[in-house]
Amino acid sequence: MILKNKNEIECRVCNSRNMFKFLSLGPTPLANKFIKKEHLNEEEIYYPLDAYFCEECFFVQIGYVVNPKVLFENYIYVSSTSETLKKQFKEFADDLKSRIKKNSFIVEIASNDGTLLKNFYSYKILGIEPASNIAKIAIAGGIPTLNRFFNIETAKDIVKKYGKADAIIGTNIFAHISNLNEFIEAVKILLDKDGFAVFESPYLADLMEKMEFDTIYHEHIYYLAIKPLISLFKKHSMELFDVKRTKMHGGSIRFYVTKGKFKKEKRVSDLVSLEEKLELGKRKAYEDFSSKALKLKVKLNDLLGKLKMSGKTIAGYGAPAKGNTLLNYTGVGNEILDYIVDKSPLKQGLYTPGKRIPIFSPDAILKKRPDYILILAWNFADEIMRQERAYKEKGGRFIIPIPEPKII
Ligand SMILES: [Zn+2]
């Protein structure tokens, strides 16, 4: 079943209809809706996946927003499967610890399996996780976790039961919130006047510069830049006072906001200048991006098609959500990739949404010895290539698809 866009798209941040559509990734199933073998004969739902740029408030966003209950229930992504991510979380935790007092109350929104909060055992902590299966994993691991969505009601309930938070954390969540205005109001309710909230989310400048078009999928409603964020928080009487670029998810920004008083760091204006230099407030940057995405699609098909025609075998490495955007947009399917391997036991044995490529454990690489491996989880490429050294030593080759397809 293919769903259609509404006739007119409105900006979800400022309600403007002055929306410039710059990239259409085609009807796409939900990127984390992996399929069980027994459901392979059932039809999937395809949603429009188009990226827009609001010419009023400059927020980049997708036009069709899927009900979060459909998106996040029984969500399959569990953060602790990756070494790189654990390391990045540890760095985040150290940064945060340098900014808070010993007895602080820390609340993490969308705390997943508790990987980040595990770094704060000696503090007062609370996780909020809407996916019931993942909240259970966190609780079993000793992390106090509320299994619900974060909104104004949840914020009020937490204040009543536990008091106001000294620090609110949200990693890879800010871009997922369909109503940012309401979300910020909820954060304000929960946050102590001397506290701060910190969010880490993929950065639009990285997406644009490194051609990370595959990070566009239905869970990511917004593609964030600092300049429009400053204005949004200002509208809610909050100030974005510090920001740091990190390597998370192909390049992210970690931004700090408060309703109290904190010293405004120069790093904030530095990034605003960078965004002006990249012309992120103008149509042209997005038009260029879109034509580069098309070129990448052609080039990847050309490269993989030629290898396949010459009798080579190709497997995929990693079944991240973005891999499914890449496969569905470029049209690379099971006729090219024989299978995909992924370290998460939750994904092994399933099939990718849309292209329906089977997912195995990474053991399959040494057993089946494909000639080429297409790294779909390119943000973990270094880790993957390190772990699969034996494969490379026996003549195997890796292909990294972005910023443009290359064989390593
Ligand atoms: Zn807008």
Coordinates of C-alpha atoms and ligand atoms in Angstrom, one line a residue:
M1 CA 0.0 0.0 0.0
I2 CA 1.4 3.4 -1.0
L3 CA 0.3 6.4 1.1
K4 CA 0.3 9.9 -0.4
N5 CA 1.3 13.4 0.8
K6 CA -1.2 15.9 1.8
N7 CA -1.9 18.5 -0.9
E8 CA -0.1 21.3 0.9
I9 CA 2.8 20.8 3.3
E10 CA 3.0 23.1 6.3
C11 CA 6.1 23.8 8.4
R12 CA 5.8 21.8 11.6
V13 CA 7.8 24.5 13.5
C14 CA 6.3 27.8 12.3
N15 CA 3.2 26.7 10.3
S16 CA 4.5 28.5 7.1
R17 CA 3.4 27.1 3.8
N18 CA 6.5 28.6 2.2
M19 CA 8.1 25.1 1.9
F20 CA 10.7 24.2 -0.7
K21 CA 10.7 20.5 -1.6
F22 CA 14.3 19.6 -2.6
L23 CA 14.6 15.8 -2.4
S24 CA 12.2 13.0 -3.0
L25 CA 13.4 9.7 -1.9
G26 CA 10.3 8.0 -3.2
P27 CA 7.6 6.0 -1.4
T28 CA 9.5 4.1 1.4
P29 CA 8.6 1.6 4.1
L30 CA 9.5 2.5 7.7
A31 CA 13.3 2.1 7.9
N32 CA 13.1 0.0 11.2
K33 CA 10.2 -2.2 10.2
F34 CA 12.2 -5.3 9.6
I35 CA 10.2 -8.3 8.4
K36 CA 9.9 -11.8 9.9
K37 CA 10.1 -14.7 7.5
E38 CA 6.5 -15.7 8.1
H39 CA 5.3 -12.2 7.1
L40 CA 7.2 -12.0 3.8
N41 CA 4.0 -12.7 1.9
E42 CA 2.3 -9.7 3.4
E43 CA 2.1 -6.2 1.8
E44 CA 4.2 -3.4 3.3
I45 CA 3.0 0.2 3.8
Y46 CA 5.0 2.7 1.8
Y47 CA 5.0 6.3 3.0
P48 CA 6.1 9.4 1.1
L49 CA 9.7 10.4 2.0
D50 CA 10.3 13.9 0.8
A51 CA 12.6 16.5 2.3
Y52 CA 11.6 20.2 2.6
F53 CA 13.3 23.4 3.5
C54 CA 11.1 26.1 5.3
E55 CA 11.9 29.4 3.8
E56 CA 10.5 31.2 6.9
C57 CA 12.2 29.5 9.9
F58 CA 14.9 27.6 7.9
F59 CA 14.1 24.2 9.5
V60 CA 14.8 21.3 7.1
Q61 CA 12.2 18.6 7.6
I62 CA 10.3 15.8 6.0
G63 CA 6.8 16.4 4.7
Y64 CA 5.0 13.2 5.9
V65 CA 5.1 12.5 9.6
V66 CA 4.2 9.0 10.7
N67 CA 2.3 8.4 14.0
P68 CA 5.0 7.9 16.7
K69 CA 3.1 5.0 18.1
V70 CA 3.4 3.2 14.8
L71 CA 7.1 4.2 14.5
F72 CA 8.5 3.4 17.9
E73 CA 6.6 0.5 19.4
N74 CA 8.7 -2.6 19.6
Y75 CA 11.6 -0.6 18.2
I76 CA 14.5 -2.8 17.3
Y77 CA 17.5 -0.5 17.7
V78 CA 19.4 -1.3 20.9
S79 CA 22.3 1.1 21.4
S80 CA 24.8 -1.1 23.3
T81 CA 25.5 -3.3 20.3
S82 CA 28.2 -1.0 19.0
E83 CA 31.7 -0.4 20.5
T84 CA 32.0 3.0 18.8
L85 CA 28.7 4.1 20.3
K86 CA 29.7 3.0 23.7
K87 CA 32.9 5.1 23.4
Q88 CA 31.0 8.1 22.2
F89 CA 28.5 7.8 25.1
K90 CA 31.4 7.6 27.5
E91 CA 32.8 10.9 26.1
F92 CA 29.3 12.5 26.3
A93 CA 29.0 11.3 30.0
D94 CA 32.5 12.8 30.9
D95 CA 31.5 16.1 29.2
L96 CA 28.3 16.2 31.2
K97 CA 29.9 15.2 34.5
S98 CA 32.2 18.2 34.2
R99 CA 29.2 20.5 34.1
I100 CA 27.0 19.1 36.9
K101 CA 27.2 18.7 40.7
K102 CA 27.6 15.3 42.5
N103 CA 24.0 15.0 43.7
S104 CA 22.3 16.1 40.5
F105 CA 19.0 14.7 39.2
I106 CA 19.5 13.6 35.6
V107 CA 16.6 12.6 33.3
E108 CA 17.3 11.1 29.9
I109 CA 14.5 11.3 27.3
A110 CA 14.4 8.2 25.1
S111 CA 17.0 6.5 27.2
N112 CA 16.9 3.3 25.1
D113 CA 18.5 0.3 26.9
G114 CA 20.2 2.6 29.4
T115 CA 23.7 2.6 27.9
L116 CA 24.3 6.3 28.5
L117 CA 22.7 6.4 32.0
K118 CA 25.0 3.5 33.1
N119 CA 27.7 6.1 33.2
F120 CA 25.8 7.9 36.0
Y121 CA 25.2 5.2 38.6
S122 CA 26.3 7.5 41.4
Y123 CA 23.8 10.2 40.5
K124 CA 20.0 10.3 40.8
I125 CA 18.9 9.1 37.4
L126 CA 15.7 8.4 35.5
G127 CA 15.2 7.1 32.0
I128 CA 12.1 7.7 29.8
E129 CA 11.7 5.2 27.0
P130 CA 8.6 4.7 24.9
A131 CA 9.4 1.3 23.4
S132 CA 8.2 -1.2 25.9
N133 CA 10.6 -4.0 24.9
I134 CA 13.6 -1.8 25.2
A135 CA 12.4 -0.2 28.5
K136 CA 12.3 -3.7 29.9
I137 CA 15.9 -4.3 29.0
A138 CA 17.0 -1.1 30.7
I139 CA 15.0 -1.9 33.9
A140 CA 16.5 -5.4 34.0
G141 CA 20.0 -3.8 33.7
G142 CA 19.3 -1.7 36.8
I143 CA 18.3 1.6 35.2
P144 CA 15.1 3.2 36.7
T145 CA 13.0 3.7 33.5
L146 CA 9.5 5.0 32.8
N147 CA 7.9 3.3 29.8
R148 CA 6.1 6.2 28.2
F149 CA 6.4 9.1 25.7
F150 CA 7.9 12.3 26.9
N151 CA 5.4 15.1 26.8
I152 CA 3.9 17.9 29.1
E153 CA 1.9 15.3 31.1
T154 CA 5.0 13.1 31.7
A155 CA 7.1 16.1 32.6
K156 CA 4.5 17.2 35.2
D157 CA 4.2 13.7 36.7
I158 CA 8.0 13.5 37.0
V159 CA 8.2 16.9 38.8
K160 CA 5.4 15.8 41.2
K161 CA 7.1 12.5 42.0
Y162 CA 10.8 13.2 41.8
G163 CA 11.3 17.0 41.6
K164 CA 12.8 19.2 38.9
A165 CA 15.7 17.9 36.8
D166 CA 19.2 19.5 37.1
A167 CA 20.1 18.1 33.7
I168 CA 17.9 16.7 30.9
I169 CA 19.6 14.6 28.2
G170 CA 18.4 13.6 24.9
T171 CA 20.6 11.9 22.4
N172 CA 19.4 11.3 18.9
I173 CA 15.8 12.3 19.9
F174 CA 15.4 16.0 19.1
A175 CA 15.0 15.4 15.4
H176 CA 12.3 12.7 16.1
I177 CA 9.8 15.0 17.9
S178 CA 6.8 15.8 15.7
N179 CA 5.8 18.9 17.8
L180 CA 9.0 20.6 18.8
N181 CA 7.1 23.6 20.4
E182 CA 5.2 21.3 22.7
F183 CA 8.4 19.3 23.5
I184 CA 10.3 22.4 24.5
E185 CA 7.5 23.4 26.8
A186 CA 7.6 20.0 28.4
V187 CA 11.4 20.3 28.9
K188 CA 10.8 23.7 30.5
I189 CA 8.4 22.2 33.0
L190 CA 10.8 19.5 34.0
L191 CA 14.0 21.6 34.1
D192 CA 15.2 23.4 37.2
K193 CA 15.8 27.1 36.8
D194 CA 19.5 26.6 37.3
G195 CA 19.7 23.5 35.2
F196 CA 20.3 22.8 31.5
A197 CA 19.1 20.4 28.9
V198 CA 21.5 18.9 26.4
F199 CA 20.5 17.3 23.1
E200 CA 22.7 15.6 20.6
S201 CA 21.4 15.2 17.1
P202 CA 22.8 14.7 13.6
Y203 CA 24.0 18.1 12.1
L204 CA 22.6 19.4 8.9
A205 CA 26.0 20.7 7.9
D206 CA 27.5 17.2 8.1
L207 CA 24.5 15.8 6.2
M208 CA 25.0 18.3 3.4
E209 CA 28.8 18.2 3.2
K210 CA 29.1 14.4 3.4
M211 CA 26.1 13.6 1.3
E212 CA 24.4 11.7 4.1
F213 CA 21.1 11.6 2.3
D214 CA 20.4 8.1 3.7
T215 CA 20.0 9.6 7.2
I216 CA 16.7 10.9 5.9
Y217 CA 14.0 8.6 7.0
H218 CA 10.6 8.8 8.7
E219 CA 12.0 8.8 12.3
H220 CA 14.0 11.8 11.6
I221 CA 11.5 14.6 11.1
Y222 CA 14.1 17.4 11.3
Y223 CA 17.6 18.0 10.1
L224 CA 19.1 20.4 12.5
A225 CA 21.2 23.5 12.2
I226 CA 22.2 25.9 15.0
K227 CA 20.8 29.2 13.6
P228 CA 17.2 28.1 13.4
L229 CA 17.5 26.3 16.7
I230 CA 18.6 29.5 18.4
S231 CA 15.5 31.3 17.2
L232 CA 13.2 28.4 18.2
F233 CA 14.5 28.3 21.7
K234 CA 14.4 32.1 21.9
K235 CA 10.7 31.9 21.1
H236 CA 10.3 29.8 24.2
S237 CA 12.4 32.1 26.4
M238 CA 15.3 29.7 26.4
E239 CA 18.8 30.3 25.4
L240 CA 21.1 28.0 23.4
F241 CA 24.4 28.8 25.2
D242 CA 26.9 26.1 24.1
V243 CA 27.4 23.7 21.3
K244 CA 29.9 21.0 20.3
R245 CA 30.3 19.1 17.1
T246 CA 30.7 15.3 17.7
K247 CA 31.3 12.3 15.5
M248 CA 28.0 10.6 16.5
H249 CA 25.9 9.2 13.6
G250 CA 28.1 10.7 10.8
G251 CA 28.4 14.1 12.5
S252 CA 26.2 15.6 15.2
I253 CA 25.8 18.7 17.3
R254 CA 25.5 18.6 21.0
F255 CA 23.7 21.7 22.1
Y256 CA 23.0 23.1 25.5
V257 CA 20.0 25.1 26.4
T258 CA 18.7 26.8 29.6
K259 CA 16.0 29.0 30.9
G260 CA 18.4 30.5 33.4
K261 CA 21.7 32.2 33.0
F262 CA 24.8 30.5 31.5
K263 CA 27.8 32.0 29.8
K264 CA 27.2 32.0 26.1
E265 CA 30.2 30.3 24.4
K266 CA 31.8 31.6 21.2
R267 CA 31.4 28.1 19.7
V268 CA 27.7 29.0 19.1
S269 CA 28.5 32.0 16.9
D270 CA 31.3 30.1 15.2
L271 CA 28.8 27.5 13.9
V272 CA 26.3 30.2 12.9
S273 CA 29.1 31.6 10.7
L274 CA 29.8 28.2 9.3
E275 CA 26.1 27.7 8.4
E276 CA 26.1 31.1 6.7
K277 CA 29.2 30.1 4.7
L278 CA 27.5 26.9 3.6
E279 CA 24.4 29.0 2.7
L280 CA 22.1 26.7 4.6
G281 CA 19.5 29.5 4.6
K282 CA 19.2 29.4 0.8
R283 CA 17.5 27.2 -1.8
K284 CA 20.6 26.6 -3.9
A285 CA 22.4 24.6 -1.3
Y286 CA 19.5 22.1 -1.3
E287 CA 19.2 22.0 -5.0
D288 CA 22.9 21.1 -5.3
F289 CA 22.5 18.4 -2.6
S290 CA 19.6 16.9 -4.5
S291 CA 21.5 16.6 -7.7
K292 CA 24.5 15.1 -6.0
A293 CA 22.2 12.5 -4.4
L294 CA 21.0 11.5 -7.9
K295 CA 24.6 11.2 -9.1
L296 CA 25.5 9.0 -6.2
K297 CA 22.5 6.8 -7.0
V298 CA 23.7 6.3 -10.6
K299 CA 27.3 5.8 -9.6
L300 CA 26.5 3.1 -7.0
N301 CA 24.2 1.2 -9.3
D302 CA 26.9 1.4 -12.0
L303 CA 29.7 0.1 -9.7
L304 CA 27.7 -2.7 -8.1
G305 CA 26.1 -3.7 -11.4
K306 CA 29.4 -4.1 -13.1
L307 CA 30.8 -6.2 -10.2
K308 CA 27.8 -8.4 -10.3
M309 CA 27.9 -8.8 -14.0
S310 CA 31.5 -10.0 -13.8
G311 CA 30.4 -12.7 -11.4
K312 CA 31.4 -11.2 -8.1
T313 CA 29.5 -11.8 -4.9
I314 CA 28.5 -8.8 -2.8
A315 CA 27.1 -8.7 0.8
G316 CA 26.0 -5.8 2.9
Y317 CA 27.5 -5.0 6.3
G318 CA 25.1 -3.5 8.9
A319 CA 21.3 -3.2 8.7
P320 CA 20.9 0.3 10.1
A321 CA 17.7 2.3 9.4
K322 CA 19.7 4.5 7.0
G323 CA 20.8 1.4 5.0
N324 CA 17.2 0.9 4.1
T325 CA 16.8 4.5 2.8
L326 CA 20.0 3.9 0.7
L327 CA 18.8 0.6 -0.7
N328 CA 15.2 1.8 -1.4
Y329 CA 16.4 5.1 -3.0
T330 CA 19.2 3.6 -5.1
G331 CA 17.1 0.5 -5.9
V332 CA 19.8 -1.9 -4.9
G333 CA 18.1 -5.1 -3.9
N334 CA 18.6 -8.8 -3.4
E335 CA 19.6 -9.3 -7.0
I336 CA 22.8 -7.3 -6.1
L337 CA 23.3 -7.9 -2.4
D338 CA 23.0 -11.7 -1.6
Y339 CA 22.5 -11.0 2.1
I340 CA 23.4 -8.4 4.8
V341 CA 25.1 -9.2 8.1
D342 CA 24.4 -7.3 11.4
K343 CA 25.8 -7.8 14.9
S344 CA 22.4 -7.3 16.6
P345 CA 20.9 -10.7 17.3
L346 CA 17.5 -8.8 17.2
K347 CA 17.9 -8.2 13.5
Q348 CA 19.5 -11.6 12.5
G349 CA 17.0 -13.9 10.8
L350 CA 14.8 -10.9 9.6
Y351 CA 14.5 -9.2 6.2
T352 CA 15.1 -5.6 5.4
P353 CA 12.0 -3.5 4.8
G354 CA 11.3 -2.8 1.1
K355 CA 14.1 -4.7 -0.5
R356 CA 13.6 -7.8 1.7
I357 CA 17.3 -8.8 1.9
P358 CA 17.9 -11.5 4.5
I359 CA 20.0 -10.6 7.6
F360 CA 22.6 -13.0 9.0
S361 CA 25.2 -12.9 11.8
P362 CA 28.6 -11.5 10.8
D363 CA 29.9 -15.1 11.0
A364 CA 28.5 -15.5 7.5
I365 CA 31.3 -13.3 6.1
L366 CA 34.1 -15.8 6.8
K367 CA 31.9 -18.7 5.9
K368 CA 30.6 -17.4 2.6
R369 CA 33.5 -15.2 1.7
P370 CA 31.8 -12.6 -0.5
D371 CA 34.1 -10.8 -2.9
Y372 CA 32.8 -7.4 -1.8
I373 CA 31.2 -6.0 1.3
L374 CA 29.0 -2.8 1.0
I375 CA 29.2 -1.1 4.3
L376 CA 25.7 0.3 5.0
A377 CA 26.6 1.2 8.6
W378 CA 29.2 3.6 7.2
N379 CA 29.4 5.6 10.5
F380 CA 31.0 2.4 12.0
A381 CA 33.2 1.7 8.9
D382 CA 36.5 1.9 10.8
E383 CA 35.2 -0.5 13.5
I384 CA 33.8 -2.9 10.9
M385 CA 37.0 -3.0 8.8
R386 CA 39.1 -3.6 11.9
Q387 CA 36.9 -6.4 13.1
E388 CA 36.8 -8.0 9.6
R389 CA 40.6 -7.8 9.1
A390 CA 40.8 -11.6 8.4
Y391 CA 38.3 -11.1 5.5
K392 CA 40.4 -8.3 4.0
E393 CA 43.6 -10.3 4.4
K394 CA 42.1 -13.1 2.4
G395 CA 41.4 -10.7 -0.5
G396 CA 38.0 -9.3 0.4
R397 CA 37.2 -5.7 -0.5
F398 CA 35.0 -3.1 1.2
I399 CA 32.8 -0.5 -0.6
I400 CA 31.7 2.6 1.3
P401 CA 28.7 4.3 -0.4
I402 CA 29.0 7.9 0.8
P403 CA 30.0 10.7 0.2
E404 CA 30.5 8.9 -3.1
P405 CA 30.9 5.1 -3.7
K406 CA 34.5 3.9 -3.3
I407 CA 36.2 0.6 -3.0
I408 CA 38.7 0.2 -0.2
Ligands
ZN1 ZN 9.1 27.1 9.3

